[in-house]
mmCIF file of C-alpha atoms (C1' of nucleotides) in Angstrom:
data_model
loop_
_atom_site.group_PDB
_atom_site.id
_atom_site.type_symbol
_atom_site.label_atom_id
_atom_site.label_comp_id
_atom_site.label_asym_id
_atom_site.label_seq_id
_atom_site.Cartn_x
_atom_site.Cartn_y
_atom_site.Cartn_z
ATOM 1 C CA MET A 179 3.678 -16.050 46.739
ATOM 2 C CA LEU A 180 3.576 -19.022 44.441
ATOM 3 C CA ASP A 181 6.190 -21.678 44.234
ATOM 4 C CA ASN A 182 8.849 -20.402 41.904
ATOM 5 C CA SER A 183 11.362 -23.135 42.440
ATOM 6 C CA GLN A 184 10.543 -24.552 39.039
ATOM 7 C CA TYR A 185 11.506 -21.271 37.378
ATOM 8 C CA ILE A 186 14.590 -20.858 39.528
ATOM 9 C CA GLU A 187 15.669 -24.328 38.497
ATOM 10 C CA LYS A 188 14.815 -23.690 34.853
ATOM 11 C CA LEU A 189 16.834 -20.490 34.803
ATOM 12 C CA ARG A 190 19.779 -21.912 36.695
ATOM 13 C CA SER A 191 19.960 -25.001 34.525
ATOM 14 C CA SER A 192 20.204 -22.871 31.435
ATOM 15 C CA GLY A 193 22.928 -20.669 32.847
ATOM 16 C CA LEU A 194 20.730 -17.680 33.604
ATOM 17 C CA ARG A 195 20.873 -16.240 37.095
ATOM 18 C CA PRO A 196 17.460 -16.452 38.697
ATOM 19 C CA THR A 197 17.003 -12.779 39.444
ATOM 20 C CA LYS A 198 13.684 -11.570 40.749
ATOM 21 C CA GLN A 199 12.946 -9.825 37.456
ATOM 22 C CA ARG A 200 13.491 -12.990 35.464
ATOM 23 C CA ILE A 201 11.407 -15.044 37.876
ATOM 24 C CA LYS A 202 8.580 -12.536 37.626
ATOM 25 C CA ILE A 203 8.720 -12.619 33.835
ATOM 26 C CA CYS A 204 8.653 -16.421 33.959
ATOM 27 C CA GLU A 205 5.508 -16.227 36.065
ATOM 28 C CA VAL A 206 3.825 -13.893 33.620
ATOM 29 C CA LEU A 207 4.838 -15.964 30.621
ATOM 30 C CA PHE A 208 4.576 -19.524 31.853
ATOM 31 C CA ASN A 209 2.048 -19.628 34.702
ATOM 32 C CA SER A 210 -1.019 -19.375 32.531
ATOM 33 C CA GLU A 211 -2.939 -22.449 31.530
ATOM 34 C CA LYS A 212 -2.851 -21.536 27.869
ATOM 35 C CA THR A 213 0.056 -20.424 25.767
ATOM 36 C CA PHE A 214 -0.239 -17.034 24.116
ATOM 37 C CA HIS A 215 1.289 -14.566 21.669
ATOM 38 C CA PHE A 216 2.627 -11.210 22.691
ATOM 39 C CA THR A 217 4.588 -8.167 21.697
ATOM 40 C CA ILE A 218 7.095 -6.566 24.046
ATOM 41 C CA ASN A 219 4.634 -3.786 24.626
ATOM 42 C CA GLU A 220 1.892 -6.178 25.635
ATOM 43 C CA LEU A 221 4.262 -8.099 27.886
ATOM 44 C CA VAL A 222 5.221 -4.919 29.707
ATOM 45 C CA LYS A 223 1.522 -4.291 30.386
ATOM 46 C CA ARG A 224 0.984 -7.817 31.683
ATOM 47 C CA ILE A 225 3.952 -7.404 33.987
ATOM 48 C CA SER A 226 2.695 -4.087 35.350
ATOM 49 C CA LYS A 227 -0.651 -5.653 36.121
ATOM 50 C CA SER A 228 0.839 -8.516 38.051
ATOM 51 C CA THR A 229 3.404 -6.704 40.160
ATOM 52 C CA ASN A 230 4.131 -3.404 41.816
ATOM 53 C CA ASP A 231 7.851 -3.702 41.241
ATOM 54 C CA LYS A 232 8.492 -2.040 37.939
ATOM 55 C CA ILE A 233 10.794 -3.902 35.566
ATOM 56 C CA SER A 234 12.852 -1.786 33.201
ATOM 57 C CA LEU A 235 11.991 -1.964 29.515
ATOM 58 C CA ALA A 236 15.597 -2.873 28.742
ATOM 59 C CA THR A 237 15.343 -5.845 31.093
ATOM 60 C CA VAL A 238 12.181 -7.039 29.397
ATOM 61 C CA TYR A 239 13.941 -6.924 26.032
ATOM 62 C CA ASN A 240 17.040 -8.632 27.445
ATOM 63 C CA THR A 241 15.016 -11.347 29.105
ATOM 64 C CA VAL A 242 12.789 -12.064 26.142
ATOM 65 C CA HIS A 243 15.838 -12.431 23.932
ATOM 66 C CA ALA A 244 17.568 -14.630 26.475
ATOM 67 C CA PHE A 245 14.478 -16.843 26.726
ATOM 68 C CA LYS A 246 14.170 -16.975 22.967
ATOM 69 C CA ASN A 247 17.790 -18.043 22.654
ATOM 70 C CA LYS A 248 17.267 -20.752 25.239
ATOM 71 C CA GLY A 249 14.221 -21.970 23.349
ATOM 72 C CA TYR A 250 11.631 -20.965 25.943
ATOM 73 C CA LEU A 251 9.985 -18.608 23.502
ATOM 74 C CA LYS A 252 9.613 -18.521 19.740
ATOM 75 C CA GLU A 253 9.567 -15.468 17.568
ATOM 76 C CA ILE A 254 6.898 -15.525 14.883
ATOM 77 C CA PRO A 255 7.970 -14.395 11.416
ATOM 78 C CA ILE A 256 5.492 -11.804 10.335
ATOM 79 C CA ASN A 257 5.681 -8.411 8.704
ATOM 80 C CA SER A 258 4.774 -6.025 11.388
ATOM 81 C CA ASP A 259 6.116 -2.907 12.939
ATOM 82 C CA GLN A 260 6.899 -4.955 16.018
ATOM 83 C CA SER A 261 8.075 -8.449 16.930
ATOM 84 C CA TYR A 262 5.645 -11.145 17.984
ATOM 85 C CA PHE A 263 6.594 -13.909 20.377
ATOM 86 C CA ASP A 264 4.894 -17.159 21.289
ATOM 87 C CA THR A 265 5.024 -19.007 24.590
ATOM 88 C CA ASN A 266 4.040 -22.138 22.689
ATOM 89 C CA THR A 267 7.376 -23.549 21.587
ATOM 90 C CA SER A 268 5.997 -26.785 20.245
ATOM 91 C CA HIS A 269 5.893 -27.228 16.496
ATOM 92 C CA HIS A 270 2.912 -25.421 15.041
ATOM 93 C CA HIS A 271 1.919 -22.781 12.522
ATOM 94 C CA HIS A 272 -0.173 -19.617 12.511
ATOM 95 C CA PHE A 273 -3.062 -17.799 11.024
ATOM 96 C CA TYR A 274 -2.608 -14.059 10.858
ATOM 97 C CA ASP A 275 -5.856 -12.181 10.689
ATOM 98 C CA GLU A 276 -4.995 -9.066 8.739
ATOM 99 C CA THR A 277 -8.289 -7.412 9.568
ATOM 100 C CA GLN A 278 -7.966 -7.828 13.324
ATOM 101 C CA LYS A 279 -4.157 -7.857 13.381
ATOM 102 C CA ASP A 280 -4.468 -11.033 15.381
ATOM 103 C CA LEU A 281 -2.366 -14.194 15.506
ATOM 104 C CA ILE A 282 -4.045 -17.574 15.958
ATOM 105 C CA ASP A 283 -2.378 -20.940 16.464
ATOM 106 C CA ILE A 284 -3.029 -23.653 13.947
ATOM 107 C CA ASP A 285 -3.138 -27.050 15.602
ATOM 108 C CA ASP A 286 -0.295 -29.034 14.144
ATOM 109 C CA ALA A 287 -2.679 -31.867 13.376
ATOM 110 C CA ASP A 288 -4.483 -29.537 10.963
ATOM 111 C CA VAL A 289 -1.479 -29.015 8.724
ATOM 112 C CA GLU A 290 -0.068 -31.671 6.474
ATOM 113 C CA PRO A 291 3.683 -31.874 7.059
ATOM 114 C CA VAL A 292 5.419 -29.459 4.711
ATOM 115 C CA LYS A 293 7.743 -31.308 2.380
ATOM 116 C CA ILE A 294 10.651 -29.381 0.934
ATOM 117 C CA ASN A 295 12.211 -31.391 -1.880
ATOM 118 C CA THR A 296 15.345 -29.335 -2.237
ATOM 119 C CA ARG A 297 18.243 -28.377 -0.028
ATOM 120 C CA ILE A 298 20.978 -25.795 0.062
ATOM 121 C CA PRO A 299 24.400 -27.441 0.055
ATOM 122 C CA GLY A 300 26.198 -26.983 3.361
ATOM 123 C CA LYS A 301 23.088 -25.763 5.150
ATOM 124 C CA LYS A 302 20.736 -27.588 7.434
ATOM 125 C CA ILE A 303 17.096 -26.814 8.018
ATOM 126 C CA LYS A 304 16.456 -25.149 11.338
ATOM 127 C CA SER A 305 12.732 -24.585 11.072
ATOM 128 C CA VAL A 306 9.832 -24.627 8.655
ATOM 129 C CA GLU A 307 7.187 -22.059 9.415
ATOM 130 C CA VAL A 308 3.875 -21.557 7.720
ATOM 131 C CA LEU A 309 1.990 -18.296 7.960
ATOM 132 C CA VAL A 310 -1.567 -18.304 6.667
ATOM 133 C CA LYS A 311 -2.861 -14.812 6.142
ATOM 134 C CA VAL A 312 -6.621 -14.466 6.338
ATOM 135 C CA GLU A 313 -9.045 -11.603 5.931
ATOM 136 C CA ASP A 314 -12.771 -11.010 6.331
ATOM 137 C CA ASP A 315 -14.757 -13.065 3.884
ATOM 138 C CA LYS A 316 -17.238 -10.623 2.426
ATOM 139 C CA SER A 317 -19.649 -12.830 0.548
ATOM 140 C CA MET B 482 17.069 5.400 -23.221
ATOM 141 C CA LEU B 483 15.189 2.128 -23.173
ATOM 142 C CA ASP B 484 11.606 1.699 -24.160
ATOM 143 C CA ASN B 485 9.559 2.485 -21.116
ATOM 144 C CA SER B 486 6.170 2.349 -22.740
ATOM 145 C CA GLN B 487 5.478 -0.970 -21.078
ATOM 146 C CA TYR B 488 5.974 0.598 -17.648
ATOM 147 C CA ILE B 489 3.993 3.685 -18.556
ATOM 148 C CA GLU B 490 1.161 1.445 -19.657
ATOM 149 C CA LYS B 491 1.464 -0.730 -16.572
ATOM 150 C CA LEU B 492 1.336 2.265 -14.272
ATOM 151 C CA ARG B 493 -1.485 3.964 -16.095
ATOM 152 C CA SER B 494 -3.594 0.836 -16.250
ATOM 153 C CA SER B 495 -3.386 0.468 -12.500
ATOM 154 C CA GLY B 496 -4.318 4.052 -11.820
ATOM 155 C CA LEU B 497 -0.826 5.266 -10.988
ATOM 156 C CA ARG B 498 0.470 8.299 -12.799
ATOM 157 C CA PRO B 499 3.562 7.402 -14.773
ATOM 158 C CA THR B 500 5.911 9.912 -13.214
ATOM 159 C CA LYS B 501 9.586 9.792 -14.064
ATOM 160 C CA GLN B 502 10.416 8.545 -10.570
ATOM 161 C CA ARG B 503 7.985 5.653 -10.833
ATOM 162 C CA ILE B 504 9.222 4.744 -14.305
ATOM 163 C CA LYS B 505 12.803 4.750 -13.075
ATOM 164 C CA ILE B 506 11.878 2.530 -10.139
ATOM 165 C CA CYS B 507 10.084 0.181 -12.545
ATOM 166 C CA GLU B 508 13.265 -0.043 -14.583
ATOM 167 C CA VAL B 509 15.355 -0.877 -11.568
ATOM 168 C CA LEU B 510 12.870 -3.436 -10.304
ATOM 169 C CA PHE B 511 11.588 -5.068 -13.441
ATOM 170 C CA ASN B 512 14.243 -4.720 -16.157
ATOM 171 C CA SER B 513 16.517 -7.413 -14.818
ATOM 172 C CA GLU B 514 16.414 -10.902 -16.209
ATOM 173 C CA LYS B 515 16.041 -12.478 -12.807
ATOM 174 C CA THR B 516 13.706 -11.535 -10.011
ATOM 175 C CA PHE B 517 15.318 -10.539 -6.737
ATOM 176 C CA HIS B 518 14.775 -9.669 -3.097
ATOM 177 C CA PHE B 519 15.524 -6.281 -1.634
ATOM 178 C CA THR B 520 15.160 -3.955 1.306
ATOM 179 C CA ILE B 521 14.284 -0.294 0.848
ATOM 180 C CA ASN B 522 17.869 0.540 1.661
ATOM 181 C CA GLU B 523 19.202 -1.747 -1.040
ATOM 182 C CA LEU B 524 16.702 -0.412 -3.547
ATOM 183 C CA VAL B 525 17.832 3.137 -2.881
ATOM 184 C CA LYS B 526 21.399 2.067 -3.650
ATOM 185 C CA ARG B 527 20.375 0.345 -6.877
ATOM 186 C CA ILE B 528 18.531 3.480 -7.934
ATOM 187 C CA SER B 529 21.505 5.736 -7.203
ATOM 188 C CA LYS B 530 23.717 3.501 -9.310
ATOM 189 C CA SER B 531 21.426 3.619 -12.297
ATOM 190 C CA THR B 532 20.601 7.297 -12.413
ATOM 191 C CA ASN B 533 21.930 10.722 -11.587
ATOM 192 C CA ASP B 534 18.522 12.074 -10.703
ATOM 193 C CA LYS B 535 18.130 11.495 -7.011
ATOM 194 C CA ILE B 536 14.792 10.072 -5.901
ATOM 195 C CA SER B 537 13.621 11.038 -2.443
ATOM 196 C CA LEU B 538 13.532 8.307 0.182
ATOM 197 C CA ALA B 539 9.876 9.100 0.841
ATOM 198 C CA THR B 540 9.077 8.509 -2.806
ATOM 199 C CA VAL B 541 10.826 5.166 -2.740
ATOM 200 C CA TYR B 542 8.729 4.113 0.254
ATOM 201 C CA ASN B 543 5.551 5.443 -1.350
ATOM 202 C CA THR B 544 6.240 3.714 -4.627
ATOM 203 C CA VAL B 545 7.188 0.377 -3.118
ATOM 204 C CA HIS B 546 3.995 0.385 -1.088
ATOM 205 C CA ALA B 547 1.930 1.380 -4.107
ATOM 206 C CA PHE B 548 3.512 -1.421 -6.153
ATOM 207 C CA LYS B 549 2.960 -3.884 -3.353
ATOM 208 C CA ASN B 550 -0.704 -2.912 -3.124
ATOM 209 C CA LYS B 551 -1.081 -3.344 -6.864
ATOM 210 C CA GLY B 552 0.517 -6.768 -6.647
ATOM 211 C CA TYR B 553 3.724 -5.903 -8.508
ATOM 212 C CA LEU B 554 5.794 -6.707 -5.450
ATOM 213 C CA LYS B 555 5.402 -9.069 -2.535
ATOM 214 C CA GLU B 556 6.539 -8.468 0.996
ATOM 215 C CA ILE B 557 8.238 -11.440 2.596
ATOM 216 C CA PRO B 558 7.246 -12.244 6.173
ATOM 217 C CA ILE B 559 10.446 -12.525 8.135
ATOM 218 C CA ASN B 560 11.670 -11.267 11.440
ATOM 219 C CA SER B 561 14.093 -8.602 10.629
ATOM 220 C CA ASP B 562 14.770 -5.035 11.538
ATOM 221 C CA GLN B 563 13.702 -4.120 8.036
ATOM 222 C CA SER B 564 11.151 -5.199 5.446
ATOM 223 C CA TYR B 565 12.079 -7.496 2.594
ATOM 224 C CA PHE B 566 10.378 -7.339 -0.770
ATOM 225 C CA ASP B 567 10.370 -9.694 -3.725
ATOM 226 C CA THR B 568 9.989 -8.827 -7.409
ATOM 227 C CA ASN B 569 8.874 -12.411 -7.958
ATOM 228 C CA THR B 570 5.142 -12.236 -7.375
ATOM 229 C CA SER B 571 4.394 -15.762 -8.487
ATOM 230 C CA HIS B 572 3.519 -18.290 -5.837
ATOM 231 C CA HIS B 573 6.640 -19.563 -4.127
ATOM 232 C CA HIS B 574 8.313 -19.908 -0.762
ATOM 233 C CA HIS B 575 11.688 -19.001 0.739
ATOM 234 C CA PHE B 576 14.759 -20.225 2.474
ATOM 235 C CA TYR B 577 16.209 -17.753 4.903
ATOM 236 C CA ASP B 578 19.870 -18.328 5.564
ATOM 237 C CA GLU B 579 20.355 -17.091 9.094
ATOM 238 C CA THR B 580 24.122 -17.250 8.832
ATOM 239 C CA GLN B 581 24.356 -15.114 5.711
ATOM 240 C CA LYS B 582 21.128 -13.171 6.340
ATOM 241 C CA ASP B 583 20.167 -14.132 2.834
ATOM 242 C CA LEU B 584 16.826 -14.948 1.235
ATOM 243 C CA ILE B 585 16.614 -17.639 -1.429
ATOM 244 C CA ASP B 586 13.607 -18.593 -3.537
ATOM 245 C CA ILE B 587 12.314 -22.123 -3.316
ATOM 246 C CA ASP B 588 11.006 -23.297 -6.645
ATOM 247 C CA ASP B 589 7.341 -23.961 -6.171
ATOM 248 C CA ALA B 590 7.763 -27.393 -7.701
ATOM 249 C CA ASP B 591 9.996 -28.301 -4.767
ATOM 250 C CA VAL B 592 7.306 -27.785 -2.159
ATOM 251 C CA GLU B 593 4.326 -30.064 -1.724
ATOM 252 C CA PRO B 594 1.193 -27.916 -1.599
ATOM 253 C CA VAL B 595 0.531 -26.936 2.000
ATOM 254 C CA LYS B 596 -2.797 -28.295 3.156
ATOM 255 C CA ILE B 597 -4.546 -26.478 5.993
ATOM 256 C CA ASN B 598 -7.397 -28.628 7.292
ATOM 257 C CA THR B 599 -9.043 -25.975 9.396
ATOM 258 C CA ARG B 600 -10.600 -22.605 8.801
ATOM 259 C CA ILE B 601 -11.564 -19.555 10.770
ATOM 260 C CA PRO B 602 -15.281 -18.849 10.446
ATOM 261 C CA GLY B 603 -15.980 -15.702 8.457
ATOM 262 C CA LYS B 604 -12.411 -15.449 7.203
ATOM 263 C CA LYS B 605 -10.942 -16.418 3.886
ATOM 264 C CA ILE B 606 -7.364 -17.421 3.193
ATOM 265 C CA LYS B 607 -5.390 -14.729 1.469
ATOM 266 C CA SER B 608 -2.003 -16.414 1.295
ATOM 267 C CA VAL B 609 -0.026 -19.350 2.620
ATOM 268 C CA GLU B 610 3.637 -18.624 3.044
ATOM 269 C CA VAL B 611 6.378 -20.999 4.062
ATOM 270 C CA LEU B 612 9.661 -19.782 5.472
ATOM 271 C CA VAL B 613 12.408 -22.364 5.829
ATOM 272 C CA LYS B 614 15.157 -21.152 8.086
ATOM 273 C CA VAL B 615 18.535 -22.732 7.454
ATOM 274 C CA GLU B 616 21.960 -22.407 9.034
ATOM 275 C CA ASP B 617 25.462 -23.686 8.403
ATOM 276 C CA ASP B 618 25.638 -27.443 8.719
ATOM 277 C CA LYS B 619 28.700 -28.029 10.873
ATOM 278 C CA SER B 620 29.219 -31.753 10.618
ATOM 279 C "C1'" DC C 1369 31.537 -11.390 54.610
ATOM 280 C "C1'" DA C 1370 34.233 -9.937 50.478
ATOM 281 C "C1'" DA C 1371 34.804 -9.930 45.732
ATOM 282 C "C1'" DC C 1372 33.346 -10.158 41.216
ATOM 283 C "C1'" DA C 1373 30.909 -11.342 37.237
ATOM 284 C "C1'" DG C 1374 26.524 -11.050 35.633
ATOM 285 C "C1'" DT C 1375 22.243 -8.118 35.741
ATOM 286 C "C1'" DT C 1376 19.315 -4.200 35.978
ATOM 287 C "C1'" DT C 1377 18.385 0.403 35.063
ATOM 288 C "C1'" DA C 1378 17.222 5.103 33.061
ATOM 289 C "C1'" DG C 1379 17.952 7.391 29.513
ATOM 290 C "C1'" DA C 1380 20.318 8.313 25.262
ATOM 291 C "C1'" DA C 1381 21.064 6.714 20.734
ATOM 292 C "C1'" DC C 1382 19.855 4.437 16.675
ATOM 293 C "C1'" DT C 1383 17.159 2.970 12.719
ATOM 294 C "C1'" DA C 1384 13.312 1.947 9.889
ATOM 295 C "C1'" DT C 1385 9.310 3.947 8.659
ATOM 296 C "C1'" DT C 1386 5.559 7.387 8.392
ATOM 297 C "C1'" DA C 1387 3.696 12.091 8.543
ATOM 298 C "C1'" DT C 1388 3.784 16.932 7.094
ATOM 299 C "C1'" DA C 1389 3.222 20.609 4.274
ATOM 300 C "C1'" DA C 1390 5.225 23.157 0.622
ATOM 301 C "C1'" DT C 1391 6.484 22.700 -4.171
ATOM 302 C "C1'" DG C 1392 6.132 20.425 -8.576
ATOM 303 C "C1'" DT C 1393 3.880 18.000 -12.443
ATOM 304 C "C1'" DA C 1394 0.832 14.924 -15.436
ATOM 305 C "C1'" DG C 1395 -3.298 15.007 -17.698
ATOM 306 C "C1'" DA C 1396 -7.572 17.000 -18.874
ATOM 307 C "C1'" DA C 1397 -10.315 20.840 -20.144
ATOM 308 C "C1'" DA C 1398 -10.880 25.158 -22.216
ATOM 309 C "C1'" DT D 887 -1.207 26.004 -25.836
ATOM 310 C "C1'" DT D 888 -2.606 27.712 -21.406
ATOM 311 C "C1'" DT D 889 -4.822 26.848 -17.337
ATOM 312 C "C1'" DC D 890 -6.383 24.138 -13.717
ATOM 313 C "C1'" DT D 891 -6.276 20.735 -10.298
ATOM 314 C "C1'" DA D 892 -5.666 16.483 -8.205
ATOM 315 C "C1'" DC D 893 -2.043 13.662 -7.565
ATOM 316 C "C1'" DA D 894 3.175 13.196 -6.610
ATOM 317 C "C1'" DT D 895 7.514 14.409 -4.933
ATOM 318 C "C1'" DT D 896 10.415 16.320 -1.659
ATOM 319 C "C1'" DA D 897 13.129 17.583 2.529
ATOM 320 C "C1'" DT D 898 12.567 17.346 6.899
ATOM 321 C "C1'" DA D 899 10.407 16.382 11.205
ATOM 322 C "C1'" DA D 900 8.217 13.071 13.915
ATOM 323 C "C1'" DT D 901 7.354 8.510 15.576
ATOM 324 C "C1'" DA D 902 8.149 4.019 17.416
ATOM 325 C "C1'" DG D 903 10.487 -0.179 18.221
ATOM 326 C "C1'" DT D 904 14.732 -1.676 19.635
ATOM 327 C "C1'" DT D 905 19.581 -1.505 21.134
ATOM 328 C "C1'" DC D 906 23.367 0.722 23.549
ATOM 329 C "C1'" DT D 907 25.739 2.767 27.538
ATOM 330 C "C1'" DA D 908 27.694 3.129 31.755
ATOM 331 C "C1'" DA D 909 26.663 3.431 36.494
ATOM 332 C "C1'" DA D 910 24.450 1.055 40.284
ATOM 333 C "C1'" DC D 911 22.993 -3.312 42.018
ATOM 334 C "C1'" DT D 912 22.858 -8.334 43.226
ATOM 335 C "C1'" DG D 913 23.432 -13.477 43.065
ATOM 336 C "C1'" DT D 914 26.974 -16.615 43.724
ATOM 337 C "C1'" DT D 915 31.366 -18.354 45.018
ATOM 338 C "C1'" DG D 916 35.157 -18.718 48.083
#
DNA sequence: CAACAGTTTAGAACTATTATAATGTAGAAA
DNA sequence: TTTCTACATTATAATAGTTCTAAACTGTTG
């Protein structure tokens, strides 16, 4: 068993009880060297692979939403039949490969800061997200 | 009855048979002075208001997808439980008001062109879309 | 340990969307 | 105009992602 005290602390400090399900999901999401994108379906598969204790689908949904609300995950705006999440919560944008149905991070250094020269009165900007759709270049 | 020859021509020239359902949907979508955003659900309501001939939900879906494929509509990438479409097919970006769940066009002149300084080998860029999420500014 | 509020769970419910297959129709050909 | 046929429409069923429900369970506090 790995050291989960970091996750227990993380959960507790954000007002989420460190249940064994949540700790397991933290392991699956945040233990890997690289950040990644996932759908709920894919996450459920990753969880099954890494534990014998089944976690209910409802709990996976609950937990992902809780983590998203706490800022530990980001949801990626994309037209799809399912929601995509990102364990990389730092500011960055995405390529979406429409041929492969695949999301790819764009290093933030590779995008000039997006300047929006207008505002909506009474509203503040929460995020600016760029989605670059690509397809096979048949040439 | 208005002059629908423009829609009949438009449909025919793109290889879509000008059926009365498609012409009616053209009227609802393209007759108005201003472009607008809609969900399938909202479109169905607009159609009901403007005609007594009911159009099947399946036909609305079929037609919206056909129009989207022909480039007469754009789908807006946003995380929502339903798809949003835009009758404004010119290049522009959007504000999404998370408080009001409302989409607002950003005039293209108000956004500095987004520069992506990286590419994916073998892929070509199909679109670059910016979504600016805003919320109530409580200050 | 007792108590309780928060959490998990299986399964039902819900909702947007797509598939199906029978019926209808626009357009072309005779 | 009549006929033919490929394309469209339709009601309905099916599908799939997500949320809801309410009972059982558990982490935390006293």
